[in-house]
Short mmCIF file of C-alpha atoms and ligand atoms in Angstrom, two decimals:
data_model
loop_
_atom_site.label_atom_id
_atom_site.label_comp_id
_atom_site.label_asym_id
_atom_site.label_seq_id
_atom_site.Cartn_x
_atom_site.Cartn_y
_atom_site.Cartn_z
CA UNK M 1 -23.02 -101.93 129.61
CA UNK M 2 -26.72 -102.78 129.79
CA UNK M 3 -28.71 -102.97 126.58
CA UNK M 4 -31.84 -101.48 128.00
CA UNK M 5 -32.55 -98.43 125.91
CA UNK M 6 -34.68 -99.69 123.02
CA UNK M 7 -37.44 -97.37 121.81
CA UNK M 8 -40.18 -97.31 119.20
CA UNK M 9 -38.84 -94.14 117.55
CA UNK M 10 -35.46 -92.46 117.20
CA UNK M 11 -36.53 -89.82 119.74
CA UNK M 12 -37.59 -92.47 122.26
CA UNK M 13 -34.33 -94.38 121.79
CA UNK M 14 -32.29 -91.23 122.48
CA UNK M 15 -34.55 -90.29 125.43
CA UNK M 16 -33.90 -93.69 127.00
CA UNK M 17 -30.13 -93.38 126.54
CA UNK M 18 -30.44 -90.01 128.29
CA UNK M 19 -32.56 -91.35 131.14
CA UNK M 20 -30.13 -94.24 131.64
CA UNK M 21 -27.27 -91.73 132.02
CA UNK M 22 -25.47 -93.12 128.97
CA UNK M 23 -25.85 -89.72 127.32
CA UNK M 24 -25.09 -86.70 129.46
CA UNK M 25 -24.37 -83.98 126.93
CA UNK M 26 -27.26 -81.94 125.54
CA UNK M 27 -25.23 -81.21 122.43
CA UNK M 28 -24.74 -84.92 121.80
CA UNK M 29 -28.38 -85.65 122.57
CA UNK M 30 -29.43 -83.15 119.88
CA UNK M 31 -26.95 -84.60 117.41
CA UNK M 32 -28.26 -88.14 117.97
CA UNK M 33 -31.85 -86.93 117.68
CA UNK M 34 -31.04 -85.36 114.34
CA UNK M 35 -29.70 -88.61 112.85
CA UNK M 36 -32.45 -91.18 112.28
CA UNK M 37 -30.88 -94.63 112.86
CA UNK M 38 -33.49 -96.17 110.51
CA UNK M 39 -31.70 -94.49 107.60
CA UNK M 40 -28.54 -96.48 108.37
CA UNK M 41 -30.15 -99.93 108.19
CA UNK M 42 -31.66 -101.77 105.23
CA UNK M 43 -35.39 -100.98 104.88
CA UNK M 44 -36.10 -104.66 105.62
CA UNK M 45 -34.51 -104.13 109.06
CA UNK M 46 -36.60 -101.06 109.87
CA UNK M 47 -38.43 -102.84 112.69
CA UNK M 48 -35.19 -103.12 114.70
CA UNK M 49 -33.84 -99.65 113.92
CA UNK M 50 -34.49 -98.38 117.46
CA UNK M 51 -33.40 -101.52 119.31
CA UNK M 52 -30.37 -100.99 121.53
CA UNK M 53 -28.28 -103.73 119.94
CA UNK M 54 -25.92 -104.13 116.98
CA UNK M 55 -27.56 -105.13 113.69
CA UNK M 56 -26.20 -106.63 110.48
CA UNK M 57 -25.44 -104.24 107.61
CA UNK M 58 -24.14 -107.05 105.36
CA UNK M 59 -20.60 -108.13 104.39
CA UNK M 60 -20.08 -109.51 107.91
CA UNK M 61 -20.31 -106.01 109.40
CA UNK M 62 -22.70 -104.56 111.95
CA UNK M 63 -23.93 -101.13 112.90
CA UNK M 64 -22.87 -100.82 116.53
CA UNK M 65 -25.43 -100.66 119.34
CA UNK M 66 -26.78 -97.17 120.13
CA UNK M 67 -25.32 -97.25 123.67
CA UNK M 68 -21.86 -97.91 122.16
CA UNK M 69 -22.23 -95.02 119.71
CA UNK M 70 -23.30 -92.83 122.64
CA UNK M 71 -20.34 -93.97 124.77
CA UNK M 72 -17.85 -93.36 121.97
CA UNK M 73 -19.11 -89.82 121.36
CA UNK M 74 -19.29 -89.04 125.10
CA UNK M 75 -15.63 -89.98 125.52
CA UNK M 76 -14.53 -88.02 122.44
CA UNK M 77 -16.80 -85.03 123.05
CA UNK M 78 -14.14 -82.46 124.01
CA UNK M 79 -12.53 -83.19 120.64
CA UNK M 80 -15.80 -83.05 118.69
CA UNK M 81 -16.22 -79.29 118.97
CA UNK M 82 -17.45 -77.16 116.08
CA UNK M 83 -14.71 -76.77 113.48
CA UNK M 84 -12.72 -79.83 114.56
CA UNK M 85 -11.52 -82.63 112.29
CA UNK M 86 -12.38 -86.28 112.88
CA UNK M 87 -11.39 -89.68 111.46
CA UNK M 88 -13.79 -92.64 111.79
CA UNK M 89 -12.02 -95.93 111.03
CA UNK M 90 -14.41 -98.73 110.01
CA UNK M 91 -17.24 -96.36 109.20
CA UNK M 92 -19.64 -99.15 108.14
CA UNK M 93 -23.18 -97.81 107.93
CA UNK M 94 -22.03 -94.18 108.15
CA UNK M 95 -24.23 -93.57 111.22
CA UNK M 96 -21.42 -92.32 113.46
CA UNK M 97 -19.98 -90.19 110.65
CA UNK M 98 -23.36 -88.43 110.51
CA UNK M 99 -23.56 -87.92 114.29
CA UNK M 100 -19.98 -86.66 114.58
CA UNK M 101 -20.54 -84.37 111.60
CA UNK M 102 -23.57 -82.89 113.37
CA UNK M 103 -21.25 -82.15 116.33
CA UNK M 104 -18.35 -80.57 114.42
CA UNK M 105 -20.58 -78.55 112.04
CA UNK M 106 -18.16 -76.80 109.69
CA UNK M 107 -15.32 -79.07 110.70
CA UNK M 108 -14.80 -82.30 108.79
CA UNK M 109 -15.33 -86.03 109.27
CA UNK M 110 -13.48 -88.62 107.21
CA UNK M 111 -15.02 -92.11 107.29
CA UNK M 112 -12.67 -94.94 106.24
CA UNK M 113 -14.05 -98.33 105.29
CA UNK M 114 -12.16 -101.08 103.46
CA UNK M 115 -15.18 -102.91 101.99
CA UNK M 116 -16.16 -100.93 98.87
CA UNK M 117 -19.90 -101.83 98.89
CA UNK M 118 -20.09 -100.66 102.52
CA UNK M 119 -18.37 -97.40 101.67
CA UNK M 120 -21.00 -96.89 98.94
CA UNK M 121 -23.75 -97.94 101.36
CA UNK M 122 -22.65 -95.25 103.83
CA UNK M 123 -22.90 -92.64 101.06
CA UNK M 124 -26.41 -93.85 100.17
CA UNK M 125 -27.42 -93.84 103.84
CA UNK M 126 -26.22 -90.27 104.40
CA UNK M 127 -28.12 -89.23 101.30
CA UNK M 128 -31.27 -91.00 102.55
CA UNK M 129 -30.81 -89.09 105.82
CA UNK M 130 -30.77 -85.76 103.95
CA UNK M 131 -27.00 -85.24 104.32
CA UNK M 132 -25.80 -85.34 100.70
CA UNK M 133 -24.69 -81.70 100.98
CA UNK M 134 -22.06 -82.66 103.57
CA UNK M 135 -20.35 -84.91 101.03
CA UNK M 136 -20.65 -82.33 98.26
CA UNK M 137 -18.88 -79.59 100.19
CA UNK M 138 -16.28 -81.85 101.83
CA UNK M 139 -17.51 -81.66 105.42
CA UNK M 140 -17.86 -85.43 105.11
CA UNK M 141 -15.49 -87.58 103.04
CA UNK M 142 -16.00 -91.34 102.73
CA UNK M 143 -12.80 -93.09 101.74
CA UNK M 144 -12.44 -96.73 100.74
CA UNK M 145 -9.16 -98.05 102.15
CA UNK M 146 -7.29 -99.63 105.05
CA UNK M 147 -8.16 -97.53 108.09
CA UNK M 148 -5.15 -98.84 110.02
CA UNK M 149 -3.03 -96.52 107.86
CA UNK M 150 -5.26 -93.55 108.62
CA UNK M 151 -5.82 -90.90 105.98
CA UNK M 152 -2.83 -88.51 105.79
CA UNK M 153 -4.38 -86.01 103.30
CA UNK M 154 -6.64 -84.57 106.01
CA UNK M 155 -4.51 -85.28 109.09
CA UNK M 156 -3.97 -84.31 111.87
CA UNK M 157 -7.28 -85.21 113.52
CA UNK M 158 -8.64 -83.79 116.77
CA UNK M 159 -10.55 -87.05 117.31
CA UNK M 160 -10.13 -90.57 115.93
CA UNK M 161 -12.82 -93.20 116.45
CA UNK M 162 -12.03 -96.79 115.62
CA UNK M 163 -15.07 -99.05 115.16
CA UNK M 164 -13.29 -102.42 115.05
CA UNK M 165 -10.78 -104.06 117.39
CA UNK M 166 -7.06 -103.91 116.65
CA UNK M 167 -4.58 -106.42 118.15
CA UNK M 168 -2.47 -103.37 118.94
CA UNK M 169 -2.86 -99.65 118.37
CA UNK M 170 -1.85 -98.81 114.77
CA UNK M 171 1.08 -96.36 114.97
CA UNK M 172 -0.12 -94.41 111.90
CA UNK M 173 -3.28 -93.48 113.82
CA UNK M 174 -1.29 -92.19 116.81
CA UNK M 175 0.90 -90.18 114.43
CA UNK M 176 -2.15 -88.64 112.74
CA UNK M 177 -3.69 -87.57 116.06
CA UNK M 178 -3.41 -83.83 116.70
CA UNK M 179 -1.60 -82.51 119.80
CA UNK M 180 -3.87 -82.23 121.74
CA UNK M 181 -6.20 -84.91 120.46
CA UNK M 182 -8.01 -88.08 121.54
CA UNK M 183 -8.59 -91.55 120.10
CA UNK M 184 -11.26 -94.09 121.11
CA UNK M 185 -10.14 -97.57 120.06
CA UNK M 186 -11.04 -101.15 121.02
CA UNK M 187 -7.83 -103.17 121.47
CA UNK M 188 -7.33 -106.91 121.87
CA UNK M 189 -8.15 -110.19 120.21
CA UNK M 190 -9.95 -112.57 122.61
CA UNK M 191 -10.27 -110.15 125.51
CA UNK M 192 -10.88 -106.64 124.26
CA UNK M 193 -11.02 -103.29 126.04
CA UNK M 194 -11.72 -99.87 124.71
CA UNK M 195 -8.83 -97.47 125.23
CA UNK M 196 -8.84 -93.73 125.31
CA UNK M 197 -5.57 -92.50 123.89
CA UNK M 198 -4.74 -88.90 124.67
CA UNK M 199 -2.01 -86.87 123.02
CA UNK M 200 -1.31 -83.71 124.99
CA UNK M 201 -0.26 -80.33 123.62
CA UNK M 202 3.40 -81.37 123.94
CA UNK M 203 2.79 -84.60 122.03
CA UNK M 204 2.98 -86.91 125.08
CA UNK M 205 0.72 -89.96 124.61
CA UNK M 206 -1.17 -91.72 127.43
CA UNK M 207 -3.45 -94.76 127.20
CA UNK M 208 -6.40 -95.36 129.55
CA UNK M 209 -8.45 -98.57 129.54
CA UNK M 210 -12.17 -97.68 129.72
CA UNK M 211 -14.24 -100.90 129.66
CA UNK M 212 -14.42 -104.41 128.19
CA UNK M 213 -16.10 -104.84 124.80
CA UNK M 214 -16.66 -107.26 121.91
CA UNK M 215 -16.04 -105.67 118.54
CA UNK M 216 -15.44 -107.27 115.13
CA UNK M 217 -11.70 -107.22 114.32
CA UNK M 218 -9.86 -104.72 112.15
CA UNK M 219 -8.75 -106.93 109.29
CA UNK M 220 -7.07 -107.00 105.91
CA UNK M 221 -9.49 -106.18 103.09
CA UNK M 222 -11.27 -109.38 101.94
N1 SAH W 301 -19.11 -98.02 113.33
C1 SAH W 301 -19.76 -98.60 112.16
C2 SAH W 301 -19.32 -100.00 111.79
C3 SAH W 301 -18.82 -100.93 112.82
S1 SAH W 301 -18.41 -102.57 112.21
C4 SAH W 301 -21.26 -98.58 112.36
O1 SAH W 301 -21.71 -98.49 113.51
O2 SAH W 301 -21.98 -98.68 111.38
C5 SAH W 301 -16.69 -102.35 111.87
C6 SAH W 301 -16.40 -101.92 110.46
O3 SAH W 301 -14.98 -101.88 110.32
C7 SAH W 301 -16.89 -102.88 109.36
O4 SAH W 301 -17.67 -102.17 108.45
C8 SAH W 301 -15.60 -103.40 108.73
O5 SAH W 301 -15.71 -103.65 107.32
C9 SAH W 301 -14.65 -102.25 109.00
N2 SAH W 301 -13.21 -102.59 108.97
C10 SAH W 301 -12.61 -103.70 109.46
N3 SAH W 301 -11.27 -103.65 109.23
C11 SAH W 301 -11.04 -102.47 108.57
C12 SAH W 301 -9.85 -101.85 108.06
N4 SAH W 301 -8.64 -102.43 108.17
N5 SAH W 301 -9.99 -100.65 107.46
C13 SAH W 301 -11.19 -100.05 107.33
N6 SAH W 301 -12.34 -100.60 107.78
C14 SAH W 301 -12.27 -101.80 108.40
#
């Protein structure tokens, strides 16, 4: 996927994703406009906040590129309807938690991150972005733990986004997917592809390869 959508403001970045056809939903466009990517990077990185590339958020982690965030939400969109429940595994900066929360409104988004300082960073970032209320009333919950096990207390989830590559699909995540529900997950070690995993209303699971990617791996906590 081309990295061609950099802008000089959040609005311009989102406009370029739209013009490039990487964003096709008005609802998603509005959600991405409402979340200022600069609030999910260290202030010292502000100059690259609207660049269409991944950037370091410390602890060996990166905030994914805007076109990847857009692609993930586009693929999950039918399962990011108002009132729905979402799990974001490897929530890192908290950016995608904020965007998905803007899509599900009074639904809920759980962000799981196994590096404690990053889990705290996501909370600070959401606060900086004016979203502290979401955490206070439970519409957003940031949990520090191994995302490969999912988060049973709020399962099942209409949508599960996984932001790091797994050697194989963790079975706990498939179990915690609602019927119907959809997961977006990069799979593989050297060669990785993103898979869309659909569970239908009867519980039947199908896996569709979407495109090749390079994500950091899902790992044991350091
Ligand atoms: N989507 C996020 C972060 C992507 S980087 C963003 O755009 O900001 C992937 C994240 O997955 C990192 O923060 C890393 O610490 C986390 N991670 C890796 N293995 C994990 C695991 N087993 N459980 C939870 N988080 C994990």
